[in-house]
Amino acid sequence: MNRLWIALISLLILAACSSEPRPIVLGQDACHHCKMTLMDPKFGAELVTDKGKIFIFDDVNCLMGYMDSEEGKSQTFKHVLVMDYLNPGTLIDANFAHYLKSPEFKTPMASNVVAFPEFGLLEEFKSKNGGVYLAWGELTTQFK
């Protein structure tokens, strides 16, 4: 019986120390940077530290603002994720996402930036709606 308890406690400790992302809970999660509650499944971002601490953001500029802050610069992130604009509620790797900036996008904190998982999808959307393509490096410098 003792072994069973030790195994269960070990599993719980390992689960608590997980450094994996989790789904954003709309209507409950608040942006770590601006404190607004996330409501729109097309916008959001998540940072997960190497130690498993999770930070949620409602817009790309809040994510960038935090990453550029002293607190953000002192962290090491295992995951940097952004919401896939075409698949609301789905987080994708921010480093490999493709970004489109356009006044057509009414984002929570007025960044006007959305993320796409594939460049072809961005190009298709851009041809119909306009906008400016941004790579991750351009995005990180634009919001400093």
CSV table of N, CA and C in Angstrom, one decimal:
chain,number,residue,atom,x,y,z
A,1,MET,N,0.8,-1.2,0.0
A,1,MET,CA,0.0,0.0,0.0
A,1,MET,C,0.9,1.3,0.0
A,2,ASN,N,2.0,1.2,0.8
A,2,ASN,CA,2.9,2.4,0.8
A,2,ASN,C,3.5,2.7,-0.5
A,3,ARG,N,3.8,1.6,-1.3
A,3,ARG,CA,4.4,1.8,-2.6
A,3,ARG,C,3.4,2.5,-3.5
A,4,LEU,N,2.1,2.2,-3.4
A,4,LEU,CA,1.1,2.8,-4.2
A,4,LEU,C,1.0,4.3,-3.9
A,5,TRP,N,1.0,4.6,-2.6
A,5,TRP,CA,0.9,6.0,-2.3
A,5,TRP,C,2.2,6.8,-2.7
A,6,ILE,N,3.3,6.2,-2.6
A,6,ILE,CA,4.6,6.9,-3.1
A,6,ILE,C,4.5,7.1,-4.6
A,7,ALA,N,4.0,6.1,-5.3
A,7,ALA,CA,3.9,6.2,-6.8
A,7,ALA,C,2.9,7.3,-7.1
A,8,LEU,N,1.8,7.4,-6.5
A,8,LEU,CA,0.8,8.4,-6.7
A,8,LEU,C,1.3,9.8,-6.4
A,9,ILE,N,1.9,9.9,-5.3
A,9,ILE,CA,2.5,11.2,-4.9
A,9,ILE,C,3.6,11.7,-5.9
A,10,SER,N,4.4,10.7,-6.3
A,10,SER,CA,5.4,11.0,-7.3
A,10,SER,C,4.8,11.5,-8.6
A,11,LEU,N,3.8,10.8,-9.1
A,11,LEU,CA,3.1,11.2,-10.3
A,11,LEU,C,2.5,12.6,-10.2
A,12,LEU,N,1.9,12.9,-9.1
A,12,LEU,CA,1.3,14.3,-8.8
A,12,LEU,C,2.4,15.3,-8.8
A,13,ILE,N,3.5,15.1,-8.2
A,13,ILE,CA,4.6,16.0,-8.2
A,13,ILE,C,5.1,16.3,-9.6
A,14,LEU,N,5.3,15.2,-10.4
A,14,LEU,CA,5.8,15.3,-11.8
A,14,LEU,C,4.8,16.1,-12.6
A,15,ALA,N,3.5,15.9,-12.4
A,15,ALA,CA,2.5,16.6,-13.2
A,15,ALA,C,2.5,18.1,-12.8
A,16,ALA,N,2.7,18.4,-11.5
A,16,ALA,CA,2.7,19.8,-11.1
A,16,ALA,C,3.9,20.5,-11.6
A,17,CYS,N,5.0,19.8,-11.9
A,17,CYS,CA,6.2,20.4,-12.4
A,17,CYS,C,6.3,20.4,-14.0
A,18,SER,N,5.2,20.2,-14.6
A,18,SER,CA,5.2,20.1,-16.1
A,18,SER,C,5.5,21.4,-16.7
A,19,SER,N,6.2,21.4,-17.7
A,19,SER,CA,6.5,22.7,-18.4
A,19,SER,C,5.9,22.7,-19.8
A,20,GLU,N,4.7,22.1,-19.9
A,20,GLU,CA,3.9,22.0,-21.1
A,20,GLU,C,2.9,23.0,-21.1
A,21,PRO,N,2.5,23.5,-22.3
A,21,PRO,CA,1.4,24.5,-22.4
A,21,PRO,C,0.1,23.9,-22.1
A,22,ARG,N,-0.9,24.8,-21.8
A,22,ARG,CA,-2.2,24.4,-21.5
A,22,ARG,C,-3.2,25.2,-22.4
A,23,PRO,N,-4.4,24.7,-22.6
A,23,PRO,CA,-5.3,25.6,-23.4
A,23,PRO,C,-5.7,26.8,-22.6
A,24,ILE,N,-5.9,27.9,-23.3
A,24,ILE,CA,-6.4,29.2,-22.7
A,24,ILE,C,-7.8,29.0,-22.4
A,25,VAL,N,-8.3,29.4,-21.3
A,25,VAL,CA,-9.7,29.3,-20.9
A,25,VAL,C,-10.3,30.7,-21.0
A,26,LEU,N,-11.1,30.9,-22.1
A,26,LEU,CA,-11.8,32.1,-22.4
A,26,LEU,C,-12.8,32.5,-21.3
A,27,GLY,N,-12.8,33.7,-20.9
A,27,GLY,CA,-13.8,34.2,-19.9
A,27,GLY,C,-13.2,34.0,-18.5
A,28,GLN,N,-12.1,33.3,-18.4
A,28,GLN,CA,-11.5,33.1,-17.0
A,28,GLN,C,-10.0,33.6,-17.0
A,29,ASP,N,-9.2,33.2,-18.0
A,29,ASP,CA,-7.8,33.6,-18.0
A,29,ASP,C,-7.7,35.1,-18.3
A,30,ALA,N,-6.8,35.8,-17.5
A,30,ALA,CA,-6.6,37.2,-17.7
A,30,ALA,C,-5.2,37.4,-18.3
A,31,CYS,N,-5.0,38.4,-19.0
A,31,CYS,CA,-3.7,38.8,-19.6
A,31,CYS,C,-2.7,39.1,-18.5
A,32,HIS,N,-1.6,38.5,-18.5
A,32,HIS,CA,-0.6,38.8,-17.5
A,32,HIS,C,-0.1,40.3,-17.6
A,33,HIS,N,-0.1,40.8,-18.8
A,33,HIS,CA,0.4,42.2,-19.0
A,33,HIS,C,-0.6,43.3,-18.7
A,34,CYS,N,-1.8,43.2,-19.3
A,34,CYS,CA,-2.8,44.3,-19.2
A,34,CYS,C,-3.9,43.9,-18.3
A,35,LYS,N,-4.0,42.7,-17.8
A,35,LYS,CA,-5.0,42.2,-16.9
A,35,LYS,C,-6.4,42.1,-17.4
A,36,MET,N,-6.6,42.3,-18.7
A,36,MET,CA,-7.9,42.0,-19.3
A,36,MET,C,-8.2,40.6,-19.4
A,37,THR,N,-9.5,40.2,-19.3
A,37,THR,CA,-9.9,38.8,-19.4
A,37,THR,C,-10.0,38.5,-20.9
A,38,LEU,N,-9.4,37.3,-21.3
A,38,LEU,CA,-9.4,36.9,-22.7
A,38,LEU,C,-10.8,36.4,-23.0
A,39,MET,N,-11.4,36.9,-24.2
A,39,MET,CA,-12.7,36.6,-24.6
A,39,MET,C,-12.8,36.1,-26.0
A,40,ASP,N,-11.9,36.5,-26.9
A,40,ASP,CA,-12.0,36.1,-28.3
A,40,ASP,C,-11.0,35.0,-28.6
A,41,PRO,N,-11.5,33.9,-29.1
A,41,PRO,CA,-10.6,32.7,-29.4
A,41,PRO,C,-9.7,32.9,-30.5
A,42,LYS,N,-9.8,34.0,-31.3
A,42,LYS,CA,-8.9,34.2,-32.4
A,42,LYS,C,-7.6,35.0,-31.9
A,43,PHE,N,-7.6,35.5,-30.7
A,43,PHE,CA,-6.4,36.2,-30.2
A,43,PHE,C,-6.0,35.7,-28.9
A,44,GLY,N,-4.7,35.7,-28.7
A,44,GLY,CA,-4.1,35.3,-27.4
A,44,GLY,C,-2.7,34.7,-27.6
A,45,ALA,N,-2.0,34.6,-26.5
A,45,ALA,CA,-0.6,34.0,-26.6
A,45,ALA,C,-0.3,33.4,-25.2
A,46,GLU,N,0.7,32.6,-25.2
A,46,GLU,CA,1.1,31.9,-24.0
A,46,GLU,C,2.6,31.7,-23.9
A,47,LEU,N,3.1,32.0,-22.8
A,47,LEU,CA,4.5,31.7,-22.5
A,47,LEU,C,4.6,30.6,-21.4
A,48,VAL,N,5.5,29.6,-21.6
A,48,VAL,CA,5.7,28.6,-20.6
A,48,VAL,C,7.2,28.6,-20.3
A,49,THR,N,7.6,28.8,-19.0
A,49,THR,CA,9.0,28.8,-18.6
A,49,THR,C,9.5,27.4,-18.6
A,50,ASP,N,10.8,27.3,-18.5
A,50,ASP,CA,11.4,26.0,-18.3
A,50,ASP,C,11.0,25.3,-17.1
A,51,LYS,N,10.6,26.1,-16.1
A,51,LYS,CA,10.2,25.6,-14.8
A,51,LYS,C,8.7,25.3,-14.7
A,52,GLY,N,8.0,25.6,-15.8
A,52,GLY,CA,6.5,25.3,-15.9
A,52,GLY,C,5.6,26.4,-15.6
A,53,LYS,N,6.1,27.6,-15.3
A,53,LYS,CA,5.2,28.7,-15.0
A,53,LYS,C,4.6,29.2,-16.4
A,54,ILE,N,3.3,29.4,-16.3
A,54,ILE,CA,2.5,29.8,-17.6
A,54,ILE,C,2.1,31.3,-17.4
A,55,PHE,N,2.3,32.0,-18.5
A,55,PHE,CA,1.8,33.4,-18.6
A,55,PHE,C,0.9,33.5,-19.8
A,56,ILE,N,-0.2,34.1,-19.6
A,56,ILE,CA,-1.3,34.2,-20.7
A,56,ILE,C,-1.4,35.7,-21.1
A,57,PHE,N,-1.6,35.9,-22.4
A,57,PHE,CA,-1.7,37.2,-23.0
A,57,PHE,C,-2.9,37.3,-23.9
A,58,ASP,N,-3.5,38.5,-24.0
A,58,ASP,CA,-4.7,38.6,-24.9
A,58,ASP,C,-4.3,39.2,-26.3
A,59,ASP,N,-3.1,39.6,-26.5
A,59,ASP,CA,-2.8,40.2,-27.8
A,59,ASP,C,-1.2,40.1,-27.9
A,60,VAL,N,-0.8,40.1,-29.2
A,60,VAL,CA,0.6,40.0,-29.5
A,60,VAL,C,1.4,41.1,-28.8
A,61,ASN,N,0.9,42.3,-28.8
A,61,ASN,CA,1.7,43.4,-28.2
A,61,ASN,C,1.8,43.2,-26.7
A,62,CYS,N,0.9,42.6,-26.0
A,62,CYS,CA,1.1,42.3,-24.6
A,62,CYS,C,2.1,41.3,-24.4
A,63,LEU,N,2.1,40.3,-25.3
A,63,LEU,CA,3.2,39.2,-25.2
A,63,LEU,C,4.6,39.9,-25.4
A,64,MET,N,4.7,40.7,-26.4
A,64,MET,CA,6.0,41.4,-26.7
A,64,MET,C,6.4,42.3,-25.6
A,65,GLY,N,5.4,43.0,-25.1
A,65,GLY,CA,5.7,44.0,-23.9
A,65,GLY,C,6.2,43.2,-22.7
A,66,TYR,N,5.7,42.1,-22.4
A,66,TYR,CA,6.2,41.3,-21.3
A,66,TYR,C,7.6,40.7,-21.6
A,67,MET,N,7.7,40.2,-22.8
A,67,MET,CA,9.0,39.6,-23.2
A,67,MET,C,10.1,40.6,-23.1
A,68,ASP,N,9.8,41.9,-23.4
A,68,ASP,CA,10.8,42.9,-23.4
A,68,ASP,C,11.0,43.6,-22.0
A,69,SER,N,10.1,43.2,-21.1
A,69,SER,CA,10.2,43.8,-19.7
A,69,SER,C,11.4,43.1,-19.0
A,70,GLU,N,11.7,43.7,-17.8
A,70,GLU,CA,12.8,43.2,-17.0
A,70,GLU,C,12.4,41.8,-16.5
A,71,GLU,N,11.2,41.6,-16.1
A,71,GLU,CA,10.7,40.3,-15.6
A,71,GLU,C,10.8,39.3,-16.8
A,72,GLY,N,10.3,39.7,-17.9
A,72,GLY,CA,10.3,38.8,-19.1
A,72,GLY,C,11.7,38.4,-19.5
A,73,LYS,N,12.6,39.4,-19.5
A,73,LYS,CA,14.0,39.1,-19.9
A,73,LYS,C,14.7,38.2,-18.9
A,74,SER,N,14.2,38.1,-17.7
A,74,SER,CA,14.9,37.3,-16.7
A,74,SER,C,14.4,35.8,-16.8
A,75,GLN,N,13.5,35.5,-17.6
A,75,GLN,CA,12.9,34.2,-17.8
A,75,GLN,C,13.5,33.4,-18.9
A,76,THR,N,13.5,32.1,-18.9
A,76,THR,CA,13.8,31.3,-20.0
A,76,THR,C,12.6,30.5,-20.4
A,77,PHE,N,12.2,30.6,-21.7
A,77,PHE,CA,10.9,30.1,-22.1
A,77,PHE,C,11.1,28.8,-22.9
A,78,LYS,N,10.4,27.8,-22.5
A,78,LYS,CA,10.4,26.5,-23.2
A,78,LYS,C,9.4,26.6,-24.4
A,79,HIS,N,8.3,27.3,-24.2
A,79,HIS,CA,7.3,27.5,-25.2
A,79,HIS,C,6.9,28.9,-25.3
A,80,VAL,N,6.8,29.4,-26.6
A,80,VAL,CA,6.3,30.7,-26.9
A,80,VAL,C,5.2,30.4,-28.0
A,81,LEU,N,4.0,30.7,-27.6
A,81,LEU,CA,2.9,30.3,-28.5
A,81,LEU,C,1.9,31.5,-28.7
A,82,VAL,N,1.3,31.4,-29.9
A,82,VAL,CA,0.3,32.4,-30.3
A,82,VAL,C,-0.9,31.7,-30.9
A,83,MET,N,-2.0,32.4,-30.8
A,83,MET,CA,-3.3,31.8,-31.3
A,83,MET,C,-3.3,31.8,-32.8
A,84,ASP,N,-3.7,30.7,-33.4
A,84,ASP,CA,-3.8,30.5,-34.8
A,84,ASP,C,-5.1,31.2,-35.2
A,85,TYR,N,-5.0,32.3,-36.0
A,85,TYR,CA,-6.2,33.1,-36.4
A,85,TYR,C,-7.3,32.3,-37.1
A,86,LEU,N,-6.9,31.3,-37.9
A,86,LEU,CA,-7.8,30.5,-38.7
A,86,LEU,C,-8.4,29.3,-37.9
A,87,ASN,N,-7.8,29.0,-36.8
A,87,ASN,CA,-8.3,27.9,-36.0
A,87,ASN,C,-8.4,28.4,-34.6
A,88,PRO,N,-9.4,29.2,-34.3
A,88,PRO,CA,-9.6,29.8,-33.0
A,88,PRO,C,-9.4,28.8,-31.8
A,89,GLY,N,-8.7,29.2,-30.8
A,89,GLY,CA,-8.5,28.4,-29.7
A,89,GLY,C,-7.2,27.5,-29.8
A,90,THR,N,-6.6,27.5,-31.0
A,90,THR,CA,-5.4,26.6,-31.2
A,90,THR,C,-4.2,27.4,-31.1
A,91,LEU,N,-3.3,27.0,-30.2
A,91,LEU,CA,-2.0,27.7,-30.0
A,91,LEU,C,-0.9,27.0,-31.0
A,92,ILE,N,-0.1,27.9,-31.6
A,92,ILE,CA,1.0,27.4,-32.5
A,92,ILE,C,2.3,28.1,-32.0
A,93,ASP,N,3.4,27.5,-32.4
A,93,ASP,CA,4.7,27.9,-32.0
A,93,ASP,C,4.9,29.3,-32.7
A,94,ALA,N,5.2,30.3,-31.8
A,94,ALA,CA,5.3,31.7,-32.3
A,94,ALA,C,6.5,31.9,-33.1
A,95,ASN,N,7.6,31.1,-32.9
A,95,ASN,CA,8.8,31.3,-33.7
A,95,ASN,C,8.7,30.8,-35.1
A,96,PHE,N,7.7,30.0,-35.4
A,96,PHE,CA,7.5,29.5,-36.8
A,96,PHE,C,6.2,30.0,-37.4
A,97,ALA,N,5.4,30.7,-36.7
A,97,ALA,CA,4.2,31.3,-37.2
A,97,ALA,C,4.5,32.4,-38.2
A,98,HIS,N,3.5,32.7,-39.0
A,98,HIS,CA,3.7,33.8,-40.0
A,98,HIS,C,2.6,34.9,-39.6
A,99,TYR,N,3.0,36.1,-39.6
A,99,TYR,CA,2.2,37.2,-39.0
A,99,TYR,C,1.7,38.2,-40.1
A,100,LEU,N,0.5,38.6,-39.9
A,100,LEU,CA,-0.1,39.6,-40.9
A,100,LEU,C,-0.6,40.7,-40.0
A,101,LYS,N,-0.2,41.9,-40.4
A,101,LYS,CA,-0.6,43.2,-39.7
A,101,LYS,C,-1.5,43.9,-40.6
A,102,SER,N,-2.7,44.3,-40.2
A,102,SER,CA,-3.7,45.0,-41.0
A,102,SER,C,-4.7,45.7,-40.1
A,103,PRO,N,-5.1,46.9,-40.5
A,103,PRO,CA,-6.2,47.5,-39.7
A,103,PRO,C,-7.5,46.7,-39.7
A,104,GLU,N,-7.6,45.7,-40.6
A,104,GLU,CA,-8.8,44.9,-40.7
A,104,GLU,C,-9.0,44.0,-39.4
A,105,PHE,N,-7.9,43.8,-38.7
A,105,PHE,CA,-7.9,42.9,-37.5
A,105,PHE,C,-8.1,43.8,-36.3
A,106,LYS,N,-9.2,43.6,-35.7
A,106,LYS,CA,-9.6,44.4,-34.5
A,106,LYS,C,-9.2,43.5,-33.2
A,107,THR,N,-7.9,43.6,-32.9
A,107,THR,CA,-7.3,42.8,-31.8
A,107,THR,C,-7.6,43.5,-30.5
A,108,PRO,N,-7.6,42.7,-29.4
A,108,PRO,CA,-7.9,43.2,-28.1
A,108,PRO,C,-7.1,44.5,-27.7
A,109,MET,N,-5.8,44.5,-28.0
A,109,MET,CA,-5.0,45.7,-27.5
A,109,MET,C,-4.5,46.4,-28.7
A,110,ALA,N,-5.2,46.4,-29.9
A,110,ALA,CA,-4.9,47.2,-31.1
A,110,ALA,C,-3.5,46.9,-31.7
A,111,SER,N,-3.0,45.7,-31.6
A,111,SER,CA,-1.8,45.4,-32.3
A,111,SER,C,-2.0,45.2,-33.8
A,112,ASN,N,-3.3,44.8,-34.1
A,112,ASN,CA,-3.7,44.6,-35.5
A,112,ASN,C,-2.9,43.5,-36.2
A,113,VAL,N,-2.3,42.5,-35.4
A,113,VAL,CA,-1.5,41.4,-35.8
A,113,VAL,C,-2.2,40.1,-35.5
A,114,VAL,N,-2.2,39.2,-36.5
A,114,VAL,CA,-2.7,37.9,-36.3
A,114,VAL,C,-1.6,36.9,-36.8
A,115,ALA,N,-1.8,35.6,-36.4
A,115,ALA,CA,-0.8,34.6,-36.7
A,115,ALA,C,-1.4,33.5,-37.6
A,116,PHE,N,-0.6,33.0,-38.5
A,116,PHE,CA,-1.0,31.9,-39.3
A,116,PHE,C,0.0,30.8,-39.2
A,117,PRO,N,-0.4,29.5,-39.3
A,117,PRO,CA,0.6,28.4,-39.2
A,117,PRO,C,1.4,28.2,-40.4
A,118,GLU,N,0.9,28.6,-41.6
A,118,GLU,CA,1.6,28.4,-42.9
A,118,GLU,C,1.6,29.7,-43.7
A,119,PHE,N,2.7,29.9,-44.4
A,119,PHE,CA,2.8,31.1,-45.2
A,119,PHE,C,1.8,31.2,-46.3
A,120,GLY,N,1.5,30.0,-46.9
A,120,GLY,CA,0.4,30.0,-47.9
A,120,GLY,C,-0.9,30.5,-47.5
A,121,LEU,N,-1.3,30.1,-46.3
A,121,LEU,CA,-2.6,30.6,-45.7
A,121,LEU,C,-2.5,32.1,-45.5
A,122,LEU,N,-1.4,32.6,-45.0
A,122,LEU,CA,-1.3,34.0,-44.8
A,122,LEU,C,-1.4,34.7,-46.2
A,123,GLU,N,-0.7,34.2,-47.2
A,123,GLU,CA,-0.7,34.9,-48.5
A,123,GLU,C,-2.2,34.9,-49.1
A,124,GLU,N,-2.9,33.8,-48.9
A,124,GLU,CA,-4.2,33.7,-49.4
A,124,GLU,C,-5.1,34.7,-48.7
A,125,PHE,N,-5.0,34.8,-47.4
A,125,PHE,CA,-5.7,35.8,-46.6
A,125,PHE,C,-5.3,37.2,-47.0
A,126,LYS,N,-4.0,37.5,-47.1
A,126,LYS,CA,-3.5,38.8,-47.5
A,126,LYS,C,-4.0,39.2,-48.8
A,127,SER,N,-4.1,38.4,-49.8
A,127,SER,CA,-4.6,38.7,-51.2
A,127,SER,C,-6.0,39.2,-51.2
A,128,LYS,N,-6.8,38.7,-50.2
A,128,LYS,CA,-8.2,39.1,-50.1
A,128,LYS,C,-8.4,40.3,-49.2
A,129,ASN,N,-7.6,40.5,-48.2
A,129,ASN,CA,-7.8,41.5,-47.2
A,129,ASN,C,-6.7,42.5,-47.0
A,130,GLY,N,-5.6,42.4,-47.7
A,130,GLY,CA,-4.5,43.3,-47.6
A,130,GLY,C,-3.7,43.1,-46.3
A,131,GLY,N,-2.7,43.9,-46.0
A,131,GLY,CA,-1.9,43.8,-44.8
A,131,GLY,C,-0.5,43.7,-45.1
A,132,VAL,N,0.3,43.6,-44.1
A,132,VAL,CA,1.8,43.5,-44.2
A,132,VAL,C,2.3,42.3,-43.5
A,133,TYR,N,3.1,41.5,-44.2
A,133,TYR,CA,3.7,40.3,-43.7
A,133,TYR,C,4.8,40.6,-42.7
A,134,LEU,N,4.8,39.9,-41.5
A,134,LEU,CA,5.9,40.1,-40.6
A,134,LEU,C,6.4,38.7,-40.2
A,135,ALA,N,7.7,38.6,-40.1
A,135,ALA,CA,8.3,37.3,-39.6
A,135,ALA,C,8.5,37.6,-38.1
A,136,TRP,N,8.8,36.5,-37.3
A,136,TRP,CA,8.9,36.6,-35.9
A,136,TRP,C,10.0,37.7,-35.5
A,137,GLY,N,11.1,37.8,-36.2
A,137,GLY,CA,12.1,38.7,-35.9
A,137,GLY,C,11.6,40.2,-36.1
A,138,GLU,N,10.9,40.4,-37.1
A,138,GLU,CA,10.3,41.7,-37.4
A,138,GLU,C,9.3,42.1,-36.3
A,139,LEU,N,8.5,41.1,-35.9
A,139,LEU,CA,7.5,41.3,-34.9
A,139,LEU,C,8.1,41.7,-33.6
A,140,THR,N,9.1,41.0,-33.2
A,140,THR,CA,9.8,41.3,-31.9
A,140,THR,C,10.4,42.6,-31.8
A,141,THR,N,10.9,43.2,-33.0
A,141,THR,CA,11.5,44.5,-33.0
A,141,THR,C,10.4,45.6,-33.1
A,142,GLN,N,9.3,45.3,-33.7
A,142,GLN,CA,8.3,46.3,-33.9
A,142,GLN,C,7.6,46.7,-32.6
A,143,PHE,N,7.5,45.8,-31.7
A,143,PHE,CA,6.8,46.1,-30.4
A,143,PHE,C,7.7,46.4,-29.2
A,144,LYS,N,9.0,46.8,-29.5
A,144,LYS,CA,9.9,47.2,-28.4
A,144,LYS,C,9.7,48.6,-28.0
